[in-house]
PDB file of C-alpha atoms in Angstrom:
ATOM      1  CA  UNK A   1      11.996  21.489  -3.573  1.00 49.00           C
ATOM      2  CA  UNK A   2      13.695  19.059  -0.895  1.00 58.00           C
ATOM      3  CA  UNK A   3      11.001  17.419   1.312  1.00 67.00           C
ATOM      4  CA  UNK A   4      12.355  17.311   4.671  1.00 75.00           C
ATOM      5  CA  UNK A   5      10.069  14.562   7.310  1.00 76.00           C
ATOM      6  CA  UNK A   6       9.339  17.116  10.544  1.00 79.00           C
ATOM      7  CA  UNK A   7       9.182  15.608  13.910  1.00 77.00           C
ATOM      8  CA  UNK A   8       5.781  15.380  15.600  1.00 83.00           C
ATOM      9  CA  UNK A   9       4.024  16.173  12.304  1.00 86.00           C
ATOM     10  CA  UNK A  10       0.964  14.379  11.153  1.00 86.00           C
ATOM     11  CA  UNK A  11       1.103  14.159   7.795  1.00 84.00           C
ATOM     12  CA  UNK A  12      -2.228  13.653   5.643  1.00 88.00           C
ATOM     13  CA  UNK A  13      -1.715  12.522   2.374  1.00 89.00           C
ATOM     14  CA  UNK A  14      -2.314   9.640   0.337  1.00 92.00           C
ATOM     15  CA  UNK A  15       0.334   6.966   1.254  1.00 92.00           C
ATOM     16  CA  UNK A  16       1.392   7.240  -2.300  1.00 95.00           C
ATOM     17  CA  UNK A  17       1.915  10.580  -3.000  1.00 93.00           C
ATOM     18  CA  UNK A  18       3.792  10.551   0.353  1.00 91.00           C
ATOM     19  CA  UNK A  19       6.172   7.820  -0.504  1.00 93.00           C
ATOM     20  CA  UNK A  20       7.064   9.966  -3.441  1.00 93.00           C
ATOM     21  CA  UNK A  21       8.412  12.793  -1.429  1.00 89.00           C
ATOM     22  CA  UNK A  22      10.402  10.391   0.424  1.00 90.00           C
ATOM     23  CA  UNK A  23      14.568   9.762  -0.606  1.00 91.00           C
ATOM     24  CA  UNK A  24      15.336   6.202  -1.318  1.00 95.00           C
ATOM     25  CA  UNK A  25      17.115   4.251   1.470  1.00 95.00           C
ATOM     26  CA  UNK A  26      16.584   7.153   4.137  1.00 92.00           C
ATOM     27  CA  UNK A  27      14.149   5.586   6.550  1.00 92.00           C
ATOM     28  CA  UNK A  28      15.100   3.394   9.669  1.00 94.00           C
ATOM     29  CA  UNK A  29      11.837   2.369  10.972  1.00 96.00           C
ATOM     30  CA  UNK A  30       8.419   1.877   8.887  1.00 95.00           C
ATOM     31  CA  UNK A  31       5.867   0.940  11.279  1.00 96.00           C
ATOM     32  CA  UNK A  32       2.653   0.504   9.217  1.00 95.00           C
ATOM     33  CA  UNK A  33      -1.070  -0.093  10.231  1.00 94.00           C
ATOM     34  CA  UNK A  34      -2.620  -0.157   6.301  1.00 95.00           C
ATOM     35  CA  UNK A  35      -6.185  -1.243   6.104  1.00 93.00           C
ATOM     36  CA  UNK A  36      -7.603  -5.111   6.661  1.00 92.00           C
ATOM     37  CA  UNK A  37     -10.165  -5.182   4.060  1.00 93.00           C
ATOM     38  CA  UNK A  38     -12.629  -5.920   6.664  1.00 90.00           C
ATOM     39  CA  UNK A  39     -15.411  -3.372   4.966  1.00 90.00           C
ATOM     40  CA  UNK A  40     -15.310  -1.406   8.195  1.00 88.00           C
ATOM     41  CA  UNK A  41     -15.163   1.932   6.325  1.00 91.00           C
ATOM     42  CA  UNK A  42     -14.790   2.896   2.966  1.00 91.00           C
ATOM     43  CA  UNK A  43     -10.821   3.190   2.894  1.00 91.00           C
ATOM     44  CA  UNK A  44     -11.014  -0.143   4.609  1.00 92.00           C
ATOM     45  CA  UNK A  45     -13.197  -2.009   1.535  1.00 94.00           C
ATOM     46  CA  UNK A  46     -11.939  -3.075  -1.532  1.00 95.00           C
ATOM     47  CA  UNK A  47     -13.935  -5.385  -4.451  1.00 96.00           C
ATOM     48  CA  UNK A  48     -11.950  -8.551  -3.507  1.00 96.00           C
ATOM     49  CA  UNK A  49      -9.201 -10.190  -1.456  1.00 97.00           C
ATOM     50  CA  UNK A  50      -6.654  -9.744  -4.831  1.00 97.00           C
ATOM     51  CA  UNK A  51      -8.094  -5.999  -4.864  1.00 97.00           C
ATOM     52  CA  UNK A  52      -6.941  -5.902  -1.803  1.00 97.00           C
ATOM     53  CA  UNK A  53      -3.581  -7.695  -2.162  1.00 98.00           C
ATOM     54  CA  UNK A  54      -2.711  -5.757  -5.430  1.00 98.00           C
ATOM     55  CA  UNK A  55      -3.283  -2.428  -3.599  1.00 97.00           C
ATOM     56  CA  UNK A  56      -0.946  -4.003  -0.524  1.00 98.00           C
ATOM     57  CA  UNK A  57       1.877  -5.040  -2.556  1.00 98.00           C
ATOM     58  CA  UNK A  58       1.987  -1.549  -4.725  1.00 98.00           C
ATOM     59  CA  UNK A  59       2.427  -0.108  -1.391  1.00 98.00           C
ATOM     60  CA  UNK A  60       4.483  -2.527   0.010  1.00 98.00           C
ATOM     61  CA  UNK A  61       6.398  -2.069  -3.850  1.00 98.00           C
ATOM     62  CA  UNK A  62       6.903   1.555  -2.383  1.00 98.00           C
ATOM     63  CA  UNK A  63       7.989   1.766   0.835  1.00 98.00           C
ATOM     64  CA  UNK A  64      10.430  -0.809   0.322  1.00 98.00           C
ATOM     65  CA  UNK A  65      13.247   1.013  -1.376  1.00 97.00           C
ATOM     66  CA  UNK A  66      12.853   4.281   1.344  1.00 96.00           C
ATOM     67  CA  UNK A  67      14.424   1.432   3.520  1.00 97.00           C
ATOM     68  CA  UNK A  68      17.787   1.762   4.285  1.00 97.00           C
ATOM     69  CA  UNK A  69      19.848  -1.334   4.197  1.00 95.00           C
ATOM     70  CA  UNK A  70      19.803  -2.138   7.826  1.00 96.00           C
ATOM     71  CA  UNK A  71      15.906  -0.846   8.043  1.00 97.00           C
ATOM     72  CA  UNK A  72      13.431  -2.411  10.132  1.00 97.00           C
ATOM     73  CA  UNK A  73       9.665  -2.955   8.742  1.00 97.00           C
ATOM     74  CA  UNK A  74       6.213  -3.620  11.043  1.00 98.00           C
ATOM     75  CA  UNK A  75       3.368  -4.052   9.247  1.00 98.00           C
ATOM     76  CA  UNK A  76      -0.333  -4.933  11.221  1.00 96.00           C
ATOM     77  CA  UNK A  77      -2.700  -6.843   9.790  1.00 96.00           C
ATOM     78  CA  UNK A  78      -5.348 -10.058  10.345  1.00 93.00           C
ATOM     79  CA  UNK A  79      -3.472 -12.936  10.675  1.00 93.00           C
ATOM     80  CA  UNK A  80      -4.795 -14.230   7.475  1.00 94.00           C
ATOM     81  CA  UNK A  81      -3.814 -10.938   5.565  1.00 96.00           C
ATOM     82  CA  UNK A  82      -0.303 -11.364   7.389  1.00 97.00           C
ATOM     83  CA  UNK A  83       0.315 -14.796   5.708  1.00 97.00           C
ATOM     84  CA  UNK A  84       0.101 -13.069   2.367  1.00 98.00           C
ATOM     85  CA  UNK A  85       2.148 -10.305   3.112  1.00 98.00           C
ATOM     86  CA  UNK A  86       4.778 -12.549   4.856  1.00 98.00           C
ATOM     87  CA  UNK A  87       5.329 -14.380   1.724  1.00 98.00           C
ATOM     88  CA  UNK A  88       5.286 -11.511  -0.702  1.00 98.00           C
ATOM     89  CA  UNK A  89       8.070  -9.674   1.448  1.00 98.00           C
ATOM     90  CA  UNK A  90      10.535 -12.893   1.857  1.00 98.00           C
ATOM     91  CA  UNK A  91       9.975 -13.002  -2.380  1.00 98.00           C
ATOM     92  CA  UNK A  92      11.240  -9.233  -2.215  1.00 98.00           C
ATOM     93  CA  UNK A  93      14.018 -10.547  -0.418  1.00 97.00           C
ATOM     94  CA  UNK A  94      13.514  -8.932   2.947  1.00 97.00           C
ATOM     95  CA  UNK A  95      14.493 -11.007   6.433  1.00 97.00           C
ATOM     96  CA  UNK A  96      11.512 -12.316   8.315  1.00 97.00           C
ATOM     97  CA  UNK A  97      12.318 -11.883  11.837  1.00 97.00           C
ATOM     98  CA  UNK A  98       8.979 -12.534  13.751  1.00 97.00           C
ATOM     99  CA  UNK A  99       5.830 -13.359  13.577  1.00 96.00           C
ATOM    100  CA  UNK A 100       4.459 -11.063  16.661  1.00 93.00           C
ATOM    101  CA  UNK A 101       0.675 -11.934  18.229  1.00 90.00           C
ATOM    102  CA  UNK A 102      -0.626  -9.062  19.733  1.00 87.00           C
ATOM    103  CA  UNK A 103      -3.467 -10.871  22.421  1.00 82.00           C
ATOM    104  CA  UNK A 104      -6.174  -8.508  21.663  1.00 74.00           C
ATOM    105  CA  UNK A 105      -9.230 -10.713  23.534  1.00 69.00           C
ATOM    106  CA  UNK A 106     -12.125  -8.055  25.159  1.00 62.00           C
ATOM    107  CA  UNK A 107     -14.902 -10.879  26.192  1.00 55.00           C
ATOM    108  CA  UNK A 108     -16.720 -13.035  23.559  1.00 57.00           C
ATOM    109  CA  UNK A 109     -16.958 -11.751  20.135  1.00 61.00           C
ATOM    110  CA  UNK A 110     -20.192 -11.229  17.982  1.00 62.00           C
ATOM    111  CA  UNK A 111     -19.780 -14.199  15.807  1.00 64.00           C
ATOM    112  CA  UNK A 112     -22.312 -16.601  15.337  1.00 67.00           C
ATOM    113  CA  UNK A 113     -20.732 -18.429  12.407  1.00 71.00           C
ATOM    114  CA  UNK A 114     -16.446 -18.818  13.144  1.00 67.00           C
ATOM    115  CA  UNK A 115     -14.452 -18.473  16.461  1.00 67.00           C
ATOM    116  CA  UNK A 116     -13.939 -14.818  17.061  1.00 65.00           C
ATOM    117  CA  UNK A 117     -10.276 -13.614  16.394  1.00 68.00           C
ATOM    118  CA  UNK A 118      -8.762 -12.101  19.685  1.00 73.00           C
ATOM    119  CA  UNK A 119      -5.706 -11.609  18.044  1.00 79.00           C
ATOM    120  CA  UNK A 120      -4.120  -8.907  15.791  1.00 87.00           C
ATOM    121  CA  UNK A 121      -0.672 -10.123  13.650  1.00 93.00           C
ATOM    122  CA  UNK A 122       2.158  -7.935  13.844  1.00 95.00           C
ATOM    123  CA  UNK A 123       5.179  -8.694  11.352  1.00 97.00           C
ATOM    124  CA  UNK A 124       8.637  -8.211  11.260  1.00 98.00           C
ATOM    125  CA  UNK A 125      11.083  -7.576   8.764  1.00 97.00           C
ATOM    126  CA  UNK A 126      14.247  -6.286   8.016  1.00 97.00           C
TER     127      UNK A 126
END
């Protein structure tokens, strides 16, 4: 059975099994909000920062070869996450085009420890 992507659909499924259904080099535009490992929720908490980065690169691992040659790649994440990610994509061999700060500031933050972050990292790839 041929999976065919509908417009306007929502699609919930895990971003794995999706990935599967997708053809290799058929997608123009990935624009991917995956989670932070900030503990927020449960799908957003993982046992470490490598937990976290092994589970980012096996997706990253996926969606890169649904690409097609001249596709474009967003991925948002905490700046710190971002650096991470950056350098594992450029080692894939994919073309860092910008580093986009998305100014994200709503008053004084809760810390009482570390400057807030106002900031959300938005990255750029093809």
């Amino acid at each position: 059975m041929i999976f065919m992507i509908k417009t306007n659909q929502i699609y919930n499924l895990d971003c794995f099994d999706f990935l599967n259904k997708i053809d290799d080099n058929s997608i123009n535009l990935a624009v991917i909000d995956p989670p932070y490992n900030m503990s927020k929720a449960d799908w957003d908490t993982f046992k470490s920062h490598q937990a976290f980065l092994d589970f980012t690169y096996k997706w990253i691992d996926a969606l890169l070869p649904k690409l097609k040659q001249d596709g474009s790649l967003y991925i948002f994440n905490t700046p710190f996450n971002s650096a991470f990610i950056m350098q594992y994509l450029v080692s894939k061999g994919m073309f860092f085009q910008n580093w986009i700060t998305w100014d994200k500031r709503d008053g004084l933050g809760a810390s009482k420890r570390k400057y807030s972050n106002g900031q959300e990292t938005i990255l750029f790839f093809t």
